[in-house]
Amino acid sequence: MNASGEVIGAILILIGAIFSLISAIGNVRLPDVYTRSHAASKSSTLGVLCALVGTLLYFLISDGFFSIRLILGIFFVFLTAPVAAHVICRAAYRSQVPLAEQSVQDELKDYYMENEIFEVEDKVELVNDQVK
Amino acid sequence: MIFETVLITALCILMLAILANLYRIVKGPSSADRVQALDSVGINLIASTAVFSVLLHTHAFFDLILLIGILSFIGTVAFARFIERGVVIERKR
């Protein structure tokens, strides 16, 4: 009974650590911000989830201790890591960080160009109203 | 005995991951790269805290896991807002 908890915990923790290393290698090797964010957010989230589930199962099987705080941590990481990656990518796109050279097409560009034109028109109208 | 060896191996792998992210923090051409790599370092720190609590066989660090997660998320969102708009908290007129 004791040994099975150790085996399951060790396997899950090792898988999680290897996933984190793969995500860090992707973070070093990939060409631009968006591909790096893709590598870093997804696989490191999976890695930390594997490590936390391994910890939870280890304490559950070997001690019979069920930690609700660990469940809460797993849920929180699962919820917030993709949101953080999305927010960073949007900030990078809006501050005109360029895409990689081998990227083929950029469909968001036209949309943002239109929006910028609308914003400029709004500002011009505001200034005209104030002048009147 | 094998269990401790596996856990220490996992800690070494996580250390290598943090070092690779540190390379990206030092080199990264834009500031969004650096914020992304810092967020990744925070997530790796959560995983290493979990491995440490298994290695030391204690429940005392589970609060710390939750705390590092929340602080890392808040810091990342604040930095992203700063990169995007120049201010973190906007002033209402």
Coordinates of N, CA and C in Angstrom, one line a residue:
Chain A
M1 N 0.8 -1.2 0.0 CA 0.0 0.0 0.0 C 0.9 1.2 0.0
N2 N 1.9 1.2 0.8 CA 2.8 2.4 0.9 C 3.6 2.6 -0.4
A3 N 4.1 1.4 -0.9 CA 5.0 1.5 -2.1 C 4.2 1.9 -3.3
S4 N 2.9 1.6 -3.5 CA 2.2 2.0 -4.7 C 2.0 3.5 -4.8
G5 N 1.8 4.1 -3.6 CA 1.7 5.6 -3.6 C 3.0 6.2 -4.0
E6 N 4.1 5.6 -3.6 CA 5.4 6.2 -4.0 C 5.7 6.0 -5.5
V7 N 5.3 4.9 -6.0 CA 5.5 4.6 -7.4 C 4.7 5.6 -8.3
I8 N 3.4 5.7 -7.9 CA 2.5 6.6 -8.7 C 3.0 8.1 -8.6
G9 N 3.3 8.5 -7.4 CA 3.8 9.9 -7.2 C 5.0 10.1 -8.0
A10 N 6.0 9.2 -7.9 CA 7.3 9.4 -8.6 C 7.1 9.5 -10.1
I11 N 6.3 8.6 -10.6 CA 6.1 8.6 -12.1 C 5.5 9.9 -12.6
L12 N 4.4 10.3 -11.8 CA 3.7 11.6 -12.3 C 4.6 12.8 -12.1
I13 N 5.4 12.8 -11.0 CA 6.3 14.0 -10.8 C 7.4 14.0 -11.9
L14 N 7.9 12.8 -12.2 CA 9.0 12.8 -13.3 C 8.4 13.2 -14.6
I15 N 7.2 12.8 -15.0 CA 6.6 13.2 -16.2 C 6.4 14.7 -16.2
G16 N 5.9 15.2 -15.1 CA 5.7 16.7 -15.0 C 7.0 17.5 -15.2
A17 N 8.0 17.0 -14.6 CA 9.3 17.7 -14.7 C 9.8 17.7 -16.1
I18 N 9.7 16.5 -16.8 CA 10.1 16.4 -18.2 C 9.3 17.3 -19.1
F19 N 8.0 17.4 -18.8 CA 7.2 18.3 -19.6 C 7.6 19.8 -19.4
S20 N 8.0 20.1 -18.2 CA 8.5 21.5 -17.9 C 9.8 21.8 -18.7
L21 N 10.6 20.8 -18.7 CA 11.9 20.9 -19.4 C 11.7 21.1 -20.9
I22 N 10.7 20.3 -21.5 CA 10.4 20.5 -22.9 C 9.8 21.8 -23.2
S23 N 9.0 22.4 -22.3 CA 8.4 23.7 -22.5 C 9.5 24.7 -22.5
A24 N 10.5 24.5 -21.6 CA 11.6 25.5 -21.5 C 12.5 25.5 -22.7
I25 N 12.7 24.3 -23.3 CA 13.5 24.2 -24.5 C 12.8 24.8 -25.6
G26 N 11.4 24.7 -25.7 CA 10.7 25.4 -26.7 C 10.8 26.9 -26.5
N27 N 10.8 27.3 -25.3 CA 10.9 28.7 -25.0 C 12.2 29.3 -25.4
V28 N 13.3 28.5 -25.5 CA 14.6 29.0 -25.9 C 14.7 28.9 -27.5
R29 N 14.1 27.8 -28.1 CA 14.5 27.6 -29.5 C 13.5 28.2 -30.5
L30 N 12.3 28.5 -30.1 CA 11.3 29.0 -31.1 C 11.5 30.4 -31.5
P31 N 11.1 30.9 -32.7 CA 11.6 32.1 -33.3 C 10.9 33.4 -32.8
D32 N 9.6 33.5 -32.5 CA 9.1 34.7 -32.0 C 8.2 34.6 -30.8
V33 N 7.6 35.7 -30.3 CA 6.9 35.8 -29.0 C 5.8 34.8 -29.0
Y34 N 5.0 34.7 -30.1 CA 3.7 34.0 -30.1 C 4.0 32.5 -30.1
T35 N 4.9 32.0 -30.8 CA 5.2 30.6 -30.8 C 5.8 30.2 -29.4
R36 N 6.7 31.1 -28.9 CA 7.3 30.9 -27.6 C 6.2 30.8 -26.5
S37 N 5.2 31.7 -26.6 CA 4.1 31.7 -25.7 C 3.3 30.4 -25.8
H38 N 3.1 30.0 -27.0 CA 2.4 28.7 -27.3 C 3.1 27.6 -26.5
A39 N 4.4 27.5 -26.7 CA 5.2 26.4 -26.0 C 5.1 26.6 -24.5
A40 N 5.4 27.8 -24.1 CA 5.6 28.0 -22.6 C 4.3 27.7 -21.9
S41 N 3.2 28.3 -22.4 CA 1.9 28.2 -21.6 C 1.4 26.8 -21.5
K42 N 1.3 26.1 -22.7 CA 0.6 24.8 -22.7 C 1.3 23.7 -22.0
S43 N 2.6 23.5 -22.4 CA 3.2 22.3 -21.9 C 3.7 22.5 -20.4
S44 N 4.0 23.8 -20.0 CA 4.4 23.9 -18.6 C 3.2 23.9 -17.7
T45 N 2.0 24.3 -18.3 CA 0.8 24.0 -17.5 C 0.5 22.6 -17.3
L46 N 0.7 21.8 -18.3 CA 0.5 20.3 -18.2 C 1.6 19.7 -17.3
G47 N 2.8 20.2 -17.3 CA 3.8 19.7 -16.4 C 3.5 20.0 -15.0
V48 N 3.1 21.2 -14.7 CA 2.8 21.5 -13.2 C 1.6 20.8 -12.8
L49 N 0.6 20.6 -13.7 CA -0.6 19.8 -13.3 C -0.2 18.4 -13.0
C50 N 0.7 17.7 -13.8 CA 1.2 16.4 -13.5 C 1.9 16.3 -12.1
A51 N 2.8 17.3 -11.9 CA 3.5 17.3 -10.6 C 2.6 17.4 -9.4
L52 N 1.6 18.3 -9.5 CA 0.7 18.6 -8.4 C -0.2 17.4 -8.2
V53 N -0.7 16.7 -9.3 CA -1.6 15.6 -9.1 C -0.8 14.4 -8.5
G54 N 0.5 14.3 -8.9 CA 1.4 13.3 -8.3 C 1.6 13.5 -6.8
T55 N 1.8 14.8 -6.4 CA 1.9 15.1 -5.0 C 0.6 14.7 -4.2
L56 N -0.6 15.1 -4.8 CA -1.8 14.8 -4.2 C -2.1 13.3 -4.0
L57 N -1.7 12.5 -5.1 CA -2.0 11.1 -5.0 C -1.0 10.5 -4.0
Y58 N 0.2 11.0 -4.0 CA 1.2 10.5 -3.0 C 0.7 10.6 -1.6
F59 N 0.3 11.9 -1.2 CA -0.2 12.1 0.1 C -1.5 11.4 0.4
L60 N -2.3 11.2 -0.6 CA -3.6 10.5 -0.5 C -3.4 9.0 -0.2
I61 N -2.5 8.4 -0.9 CA -2.3 6.9 -0.8 C -1.4 6.6 0.4
S62 N -0.3 7.3 0.6 CA 0.6 6.9 1.6 C 0.2 7.4 3.0
D63 N -0.4 8.6 3.1 CA -0.8 9.1 4.4 C -2.3 9.0 4.6
G64 N -3.1 8.9 3.5 CA -4.6 9.1 3.7 C -4.9 10.5 4.0
F65 N -4.1 11.5 3.5 CA -4.3 12.9 3.8 C -4.8 13.5 2.5
F66 N -6.0 14.0 2.5 CA -6.6 14.6 1.2 C -6.5 16.1 1.4
S67 N -5.7 16.8 0.6 CA -5.5 18.3 0.8 C -6.4 19.0 -0.1
I68 N -7.3 19.8 0.4 CA -8.2 20.6 -0.4 C -7.5 21.8 -0.9
R69 N -6.4 22.2 -0.2 CA -5.6 23.4 -0.7 C -4.9 23.0 -2.0
L70 N -4.4 21.8 -2.1 CA -3.7 21.3 -3.3 C -4.7 21.3 -4.5
I71 N -5.9 20.8 -4.2 CA -7.0 20.8 -5.3 C -7.2 22.2 -5.8
L72 N -7.3 23.1 -4.8 CA -7.5 24.5 -5.2 C -6.4 25.1 -6.0
G73 N -5.1 24.7 -5.6 CA -4.0 25.1 -6.4 C -4.0 24.6 -7.8
I74 N -4.3 23.3 -8.0 CA -4.4 22.7 -9.3 C -5.5 23.4 -10.1
F75 N -6.6 23.7 -9.5 CA -7.7 24.3 -10.3 C -7.3 25.8 -10.7
F76 N -6.6 26.5 -9.7 CA -6.2 27.8 -10.0 C -5.2 27.9 -11.1
V77 N -4.2 27.0 -11.1 CA -3.1 27.0 -12.1 C -3.8 26.7 -13.5
F78 N -4.7 25.7 -13.5 CA -5.3 25.3 -14.7 C -6.1 26.4 -15.3
L79 N -6.7 27.2 -14.4 CA -7.6 28.3 -14.9 C -6.8 29.5 -15.3
T80 N -5.7 29.9 -14.6 CA -5.0 31.2 -14.9 C -3.9 31.1 -15.8
A81 N -3.2 30.0 -16.0 CA -2.0 30.0 -16.9 C -2.3 30.3 -18.3
P82 N -3.4 29.8 -18.9 CA -3.7 30.2 -20.3 C -4.2 31.6 -20.4
V83 N -4.9 32.1 -19.4 CA -5.3 33.5 -19.4 C -4.1 34.4 -19.4
A84 N -3.1 34.1 -18.6 CA -1.9 34.9 -18.5 C -1.2 35.0 -19.9
A85 N -1.1 33.8 -20.5 CA -0.5 33.7 -21.8 C -1.3 34.5 -22.9
H86 N -2.6 34.5 -22.8 CA -3.4 35.3 -23.7 C -3.2 36.8 -23.5
V87 N -3.2 37.2 -22.3 CA -3.0 38.6 -22.0 C -1.6 39.1 -22.5
I88 N -0.6 38.3 -22.3 CA 0.8 38.7 -22.7 C 0.8 38.8 -24.3
C89 N 0.2 37.8 -24.9 CA 0.2 37.8 -26.4 C -0.5 39.0 -26.9
R90 N -1.6 39.4 -26.3 CA -2.4 40.5 -26.8 C -1.5 41.8 -26.6
A91 N -0.9 41.9 -25.4 CA -0.1 43.1 -25.2 C 1.1 43.1 -26.2
A92 N 1.7 42.0 -26.5 CA 2.8 42.0 -27.5 C 2.3 42.4 -28.8
Y93 N 1.1 41.9 -29.3 CA 0.6 42.3 -30.6 C 0.3 43.8 -30.6
R94 N -0.3 44.3 -29.6 CA -0.7 45.7 -29.6 C 0.5 46.6 -29.5
S95 N 1.6 46.1 -28.9 CA 2.8 47.0 -28.9 C 3.7 46.7 -30.1
Q96 N 3.1 46.1 -31.2 CA 3.8 45.9 -32.5 C 5.1 45.1 -32.4
V97 N 5.0 44.0 -31.6 CA 6.1 43.1 -31.7 C 6.0 42.3 -33.0
P98 N 7.1 42.2 -33.8 CA 6.9 41.6 -35.1 C 6.7 40.1 -35.0
L99 N 6.1 39.5 -36.0 CA 6.0 38.0 -36.1 C 7.3 37.5 -36.7
A100 N 7.4 36.2 -36.7 CA 8.7 35.6 -37.3 C 8.7 35.7 -38.8
E101 N 9.9 35.6 -39.4 CA 9.9 35.9 -40.8 C 9.2 34.8 -41.6
Q102 N 9.2 33.6 -41.1 CA 8.6 32.5 -41.9 C 7.1 32.4 -41.7
S103 N 6.5 33.4 -41.0 CA 5.0 33.3 -40.8 C 4.3 33.7 -42.1
V104 N 3.2 33.1 -42.5 CA 2.7 33.3 -43.8 C 1.7 34.4 -43.9
Q105 N 0.7 34.5 -43.0 CA -0.3 35.5 -43.1 C -0.7 36.0 -41.7
D106 N -1.2 37.3 -41.7 CA -1.5 37.9 -40.4 C -2.9 38.5 -40.6
E107 N -3.9 37.8 -40.2 CA -5.3 38.2 -40.4 C -5.7 39.2 -39.4
L108 N -5.1 39.3 -38.3 CA -5.5 40.2 -37.2 C -5.1 41.7 -37.6
K109 N -4.1 41.8 -38.6 CA -3.5 43.1 -38.9 C -4.6 44.0 -39.5
D110 N -5.4 43.5 -40.4 CA -6.4 44.3 -41.1 C -7.5 44.8 -40.0
Y111 N -7.8 43.9 -39.1 CA -8.8 44.2 -38.1 C -8.3 45.4 -37.2
Y112 N -7.0 45.2 -36.8 CA -6.5 46.3 -35.9 C -6.3 47.6 -36.7
M113 N -5.9 47.5 -38.0 CA -5.8 48.7 -38.8 C -7.1 49.5 -38.8
E114 N -8.2 48.7 -39.1 CA -9.5 49.4 -39.1 C -9.9 50.0 -37.8
N115 N -9.6 49.3 -36.7 CA -9.9 49.8 -35.4 C -9.1 51.1 -35.1
E116 N -7.8 51.1 -35.5 CA -7.0 52.3 -35.3 C -7.6 53.5 -36.1
I117 N -8.0 53.2 -37.3 CA -8.6 54.3 -38.1 C -9.8 54.9 -37.4
F118 N -10.7 54.0 -36.8 CA -11.9 54.4 -36.1 C -11.5 55.2 -34.9
E119 N -10.5 54.8 -34.2 CA -10.1 55.5 -33.0 C -9.6 56.9 -33.3
V120 N -8.8 57.0 -34.4 CA -8.3 58.3 -34.9 C -9.5 59.2 -35.3
E121 N -10.5 58.6 -36.0 CA -11.6 59.5 -36.3 C -12.4 60.0 -35.1
D122 N -12.5 59.1 -34.1 CA -13.2 59.5 -32.9 C -12.5 60.6 -32.2
K123 N -11.1 60.6 -32.2 CA -10.4 61.6 -31.5 C -10.5 62.9 -32.3
V124 N -10.5 62.8 -33.7 CA -10.7 64.0 -34.5 C -12.0 64.7 -34.2
E125 N -13.1 63.9 -34.1 CA -14.4 64.4 -33.8 C -14.4 65.1 -32.4
L126 N -13.7 64.4 -31.5 CA -13.7 65.0 -30.1 C -13.0 66.4 -30.1
V127 N -11.9 66.5 -30.9 CA -11.2 67.7 -30.9 C -12.0 68.8 -31.6
N128 N -12.8 68.4 -32.7 CA -13.6 69.3 -33.4 C -14.7 69.9 -32.5
D129 N -15.3 69.0 -31.7 CA -16.4 69.4 -30.8 C -15.9 70.4 -29.8
Q130 N -14.6 70.1 -29.3 CA -14.1 71.0 -28.3 C -13.8 72.4 -28.9
V131 N -13.3 72.4 -30.2 CA -13.0 73.6 -30.8 C -14.3 74.5 -31.0
K132 N -15.4 73.8 -31.4 CA -16.7 74.5 -31.6 C -17.2 75.0 -30.2
Chain B
M1 N 14.5 4.5 -1.3 CA 15.8 5.0 -1.8 C 15.7 5.4 -3.2
I2 N 15.1 4.6 -4.1 CA 14.9 4.9 -5.5 C 13.9 6.1 -5.6
F3 N 13.0 6.2 -4.6 CA 12.0 7.3 -4.6 C 12.7 8.6 -4.4
E4 N 13.6 8.7 -3.5 CA 14.3 10.0 -3.3 C 15.2 10.3 -4.5
T5 N 15.8 9.3 -5.1 CA 16.6 9.6 -6.3 C 15.8 10.2 -7.4
V6 N 14.6 9.6 -7.6 CA 13.7 10.1 -8.7 C 13.3 11.5 -8.4
L7 N 12.9 11.8 -7.1 CA 12.5 13.2 -6.8 C 13.6 14.2 -7.0
I8 N 14.9 13.8 -6.6 CA 16.0 14.7 -6.8 C 16.3 14.9 -8.3
T9 N 16.1 13.8 -9.1 CA 16.3 14.0 -10.5 C 15.2 14.9 -11.1
A10 N 14.0 14.8 -10.6 CA 12.9 15.8 -11.0 C 13.3 17.2 -10.6
L11 N 13.8 17.4 -9.4 CA 14.2 18.7 -9.0 C 15.3 19.3 -10.0
C12 N 16.3 18.4 -10.3 CA 17.4 18.8 -11.2 C 16.8 19.2 -12.6
I13 N 15.8 18.4 -13.1 CA 15.2 18.7 -14.4 C 14.5 20.1 -14.3
L14 N 13.8 20.3 -13.2 CA 13.1 21.6 -13.1 C 14.1 22.8 -13.0
M15 N 15.3 22.5 -12.4 CA 16.3 23.5 -12.3 C 16.8 23.9 -13.7
L16 N 17.0 22.8 -14.5 CA 17.4 23.1 -15.9 C 16.4 23.9 -16.7
A17 N 15.1 23.6 -16.4 CA 14.0 24.3 -17.1 C 14.1 25.8 -16.7
I18 N 14.3 26.0 -15.4 CA 14.3 27.4 -14.9 C 15.5 28.1 -15.5
L19 N 16.7 27.4 -15.6 CA 17.9 28.0 -16.2 C 17.6 28.4 -17.7
A20 N 16.9 27.5 -18.4 CA 16.6 27.8 -19.8 C 15.7 29.1 -19.9
N21 N 14.7 29.1 -19.0 CA 13.8 30.3 -19.0 C 14.6 31.6 -18.6
L22 N 15.6 31.4 -17.8 CA 16.5 32.5 -17.4 C 17.3 33.1 -18.6
Y23 N 17.7 32.1 -19.4 CA 18.4 32.5 -20.7 C 17.4 33.4 -21.5
R24 N 16.1 33.0 -21.6 CA 15.2 33.8 -22.4 C 14.9 35.1 -21.7
I25 N 14.9 35.2 -20.4 CA 14.7 36.5 -19.7 C 15.9 37.4 -20.0
V26 N 17.1 36.9 -20.0 CA 18.3 37.8 -20.3 C 18.3 38.2 -21.7
K27 N 18.0 37.3 -22.6 CA 18.3 37.6 -24.0 C 17.1 38.2 -24.7
G28 N 15.8 37.8 -24.3 CA 14.6 38.1 -25.0 C 14.5 39.4 -25.7
P29 N 14.2 39.6 -27.0 CA 14.3 40.9 -27.6 C 13.2 41.8 -27.2
S30 N 12.0 41.4 -26.9 CA 11.0 42.3 -26.5 C 10.7 42.1 -25.0
S31 N 10.0 43.0 -24.4 CA 9.7 42.8 -23.0 C 8.6 41.8 -22.8
A32 N 7.7 41.5 -23.8 CA 6.7 40.5 -23.6 C 7.4 39.1 -23.5
D33 N 8.5 38.9 -24.2 CA 9.3 37.7 -24.0 C 9.7 37.5 -22.6
R34 N 10.2 38.6 -22.0 CA 10.7 38.5 -20.6 C 9.6 38.2 -19.6
V35 N 8.4 38.8 -19.8 CA 7.3 38.6 -18.9 C 6.8 37.2 -19.0
Q36 N 6.7 36.7 -20.3 CA 6.3 35.3 -20.5 C 7.3 34.3 -19.8
A37 N 8.6 34.6 -19.9 CA 9.5 33.7 -19.3 C 9.5 33.7 -17.8
L38 N 9.2 34.9 -17.3 CA 9.0 35.0 -15.8 C 7.8 34.3 -15.3
D39 N 6.7 34.3 -16.1 CA 5.5 33.6 -15.7 C 5.8 32.1 -15.7
S40 N 6.6 31.6 -16.7 CA 7.0 30.2 -16.8 C 7.9 29.8 -15.6
V41 N 8.8 30.7 -15.2 CA 9.6 30.5 -14.0 C 8.7 30.3 -12.8
G42 N 7.7 31.1 -12.7 CA 6.8 31.0 -11.5 C 6.1 29.7 -11.5
I43 N 5.6 29.2 -12.7 CA 5.0 27.9 -12.8 C 5.9 26.8 -12.4
N44 N 7.2 26.9 -12.9 CA 8.2 25.9 -12.5 C 8.5 25.9 -11.0
L45 N 8.4 27.1 -10.4 CA 8.6 27.2 -8.9 C 7.5 26.5 -8.2
I46 N 6.3 26.6 -8.7 CA 5.1 25.8 -8.1 C 5.4 24.3 -8.1
A47 N 5.9 23.8 -9.3 CA 6.2 22.4 -9.4 C 7.3 22.0 -8.4
S48 N 8.3 22.8 -8.3 CA 9.4 22.4 -7.4 C 9.0 22.5 -6.0
T49 N 8.1 23.4 -5.6 CA 7.6 23.4 -4.2 C 6.8 22.1 -3.9
A50 N 6.1 21.7 -4.9 CA 5.3 20.4 -4.7 C 6.3 19.2 -4.5
V51 N 7.3 19.2 -5.4 CA 8.3 18.1 -5.3 C 9.0 18.2 -3.9
F52 N 9.4 19.4 -3.4 CA 10.0 19.5 -2.1 C 9.1 19.1 -1.0
S53 N 7.8 19.3 -1.1 CA 6.9 18.9 0.0 C 6.8 17.4 0.0
V54 N 6.9 16.7 -1.2 CA 7.0 15.3 -1.2 C 8.3 14.8 -0.6
L55 N 9.4 15.4 -1.0 CA 10.7 15.0 -0.5 C 10.9 15.1 1.0
L56 N 10.4 16.2 1.5 CA 10.5 16.4 3.0 C 9.3 15.8 3.7
H57 N 8.3 15.3 3.0 CA 7.2 14.6 3.6 C 6.5 15.5 4.6
T58 N 6.1 16.7 4.2 CA 5.4 17.6 5.0 C 4.2 18.2 4.3
H59 N 3.2 18.7 5.0 CA 2.0 19.3 4.4 C 2.2 20.9 4.5
A60 N 3.3 21.4 5.0 CA 3.3 22.8 5.3 C 3.4 23.7 4.1
F61 N 3.8 23.1 3.0 CA 4.1 24.0 1.8 C 2.9 24.1 0.9
F62 N 1.8 23.5 1.2 CA 0.7 23.6 0.2 C 0.1 25.0 0.1
D63 N 0.1 25.7 1.2 CA -0.4 27.1 1.2 C 0.5 27.9 0.2
L64 N 1.8 27.6 0.3 CA 2.8 28.3 -0.5 C 2.6 28.1 -2.0
I65 N 2.1 26.9 -2.4 CA 1.8 26.6 -3.8 C 0.7 27.5 -4.3
L66 N -0.4 27.6 -3.5 CA -1.5 28.5 -3.9 C -1.0 30.0 -4.0
L67 N -0.2 30.3 -3.0 CA 0.3 31.7 -2.9 C 1.1 32.1 -4.1
I68 N 2.1 31.2 -4.5 CA 3.0 31.5 -5.6 C 2.1 31.6 -6.9
G69 N 1.1 30.7 -7.0 CA 0.3 30.8 -8.2 C -0.5 32.1 -8.3
I70 N -1.1 32.5 -7.2 CA -1.8 33.8 -7.3 C -0.9 35.0 -7.6
L71 N 0.2 35.0 -6.9 CA 1.1 36.2 -7.1 C 1.7 36.2 -8.5
S72 N 2.0 35.0 -9.0 CA 2.6 35.0 -10.4 C 1.5 35.5 -11.4
F73 N 0.3 35.1 -11.2 CA -0.8 35.5 -12.1 C -1.0 37.0 -12.1
I74 N -1.1 37.6 -10.8 CA -1.3 39.0 -10.7 C -0.2 39.8 -11.3
G75 N 1.1 39.3 -11.0 CA 2.2 40.1 -11.6 C 2.2 40.0 -13.1
T76 N 1.9 38.9 -13.7 CA 1.9 38.8 -15.1 C 0.8 39.7 -15.7
V77 N -0.4 39.7 -15.1 CA -1.4 40.6 -15.7 C -1.1 42.0 -15.6
A78 N -0.4 42.4 -14.4 CA -0.1 43.8 -14.2 C 1.0 44.2 -15.2
F79 N 2.0 43.4 -15.5 CA 3.0 43.7 -16.5 C 2.4 43.8 -17.9
A80 N 1.5 42.9 -18.2 CA 0.9 42.9 -19.5 C 0.1 44.2 -19.7
R81 N -0.6 44.6 -18.7 CA -1.4 45.9 -18.8 C -0.4 47.1 -19.0
F82 N 0.7 47.0 -18.3 CA 1.7 48.1 -18.4 C 2.3 48.1 -19.8
I83 N 2.6 46.9 -20.4 CA 3.1 46.9 -21.8 C 2.1 47.4 -22.8
E84 N 0.8 47.1 -22.5 CA -0.2 47.4 -23.5 C -0.6 48.9 -23.5
R85 N -0.8 49.4 -22.3 CA -1.4 50.8 -22.2 C -0.5 51.8 -21.5
G86 N 0.6 51.4 -20.9 CA 1.5 52.3 -20.3 C 1.1 52.6 -18.8
V87 N -0.1 52.2 -18.4 CA -0.5 52.4 -17.0 C -1.0 51.0 -16.5
V88 N -0.9 50.8 -15.2 CA -1.4 49.5 -14.7 C -2.9 49.7 -14.2
I89 N -3.1 50.8 -13.4 CA -4.5 51.1 -13.0 C -4.9 52.4 -13.6
E90 N -6.0 52.3 -14.4 CA -6.4 53.5 -15.1 C -7.2 54.4 -14.2
R91 N -7.1 55.7 -14.4 CA -7.7 56.7 -13.6 C -9.1 57.1 -14.3
K92 N -10.1 57.0 -13.5 CA -11.5 57.4 -14.0 C -11.6 58.9 -14.0
R93 N -12.2 59.4 -15.0 CA -12.4 60.9 -15.0 C -13.8 61.2 -14.5

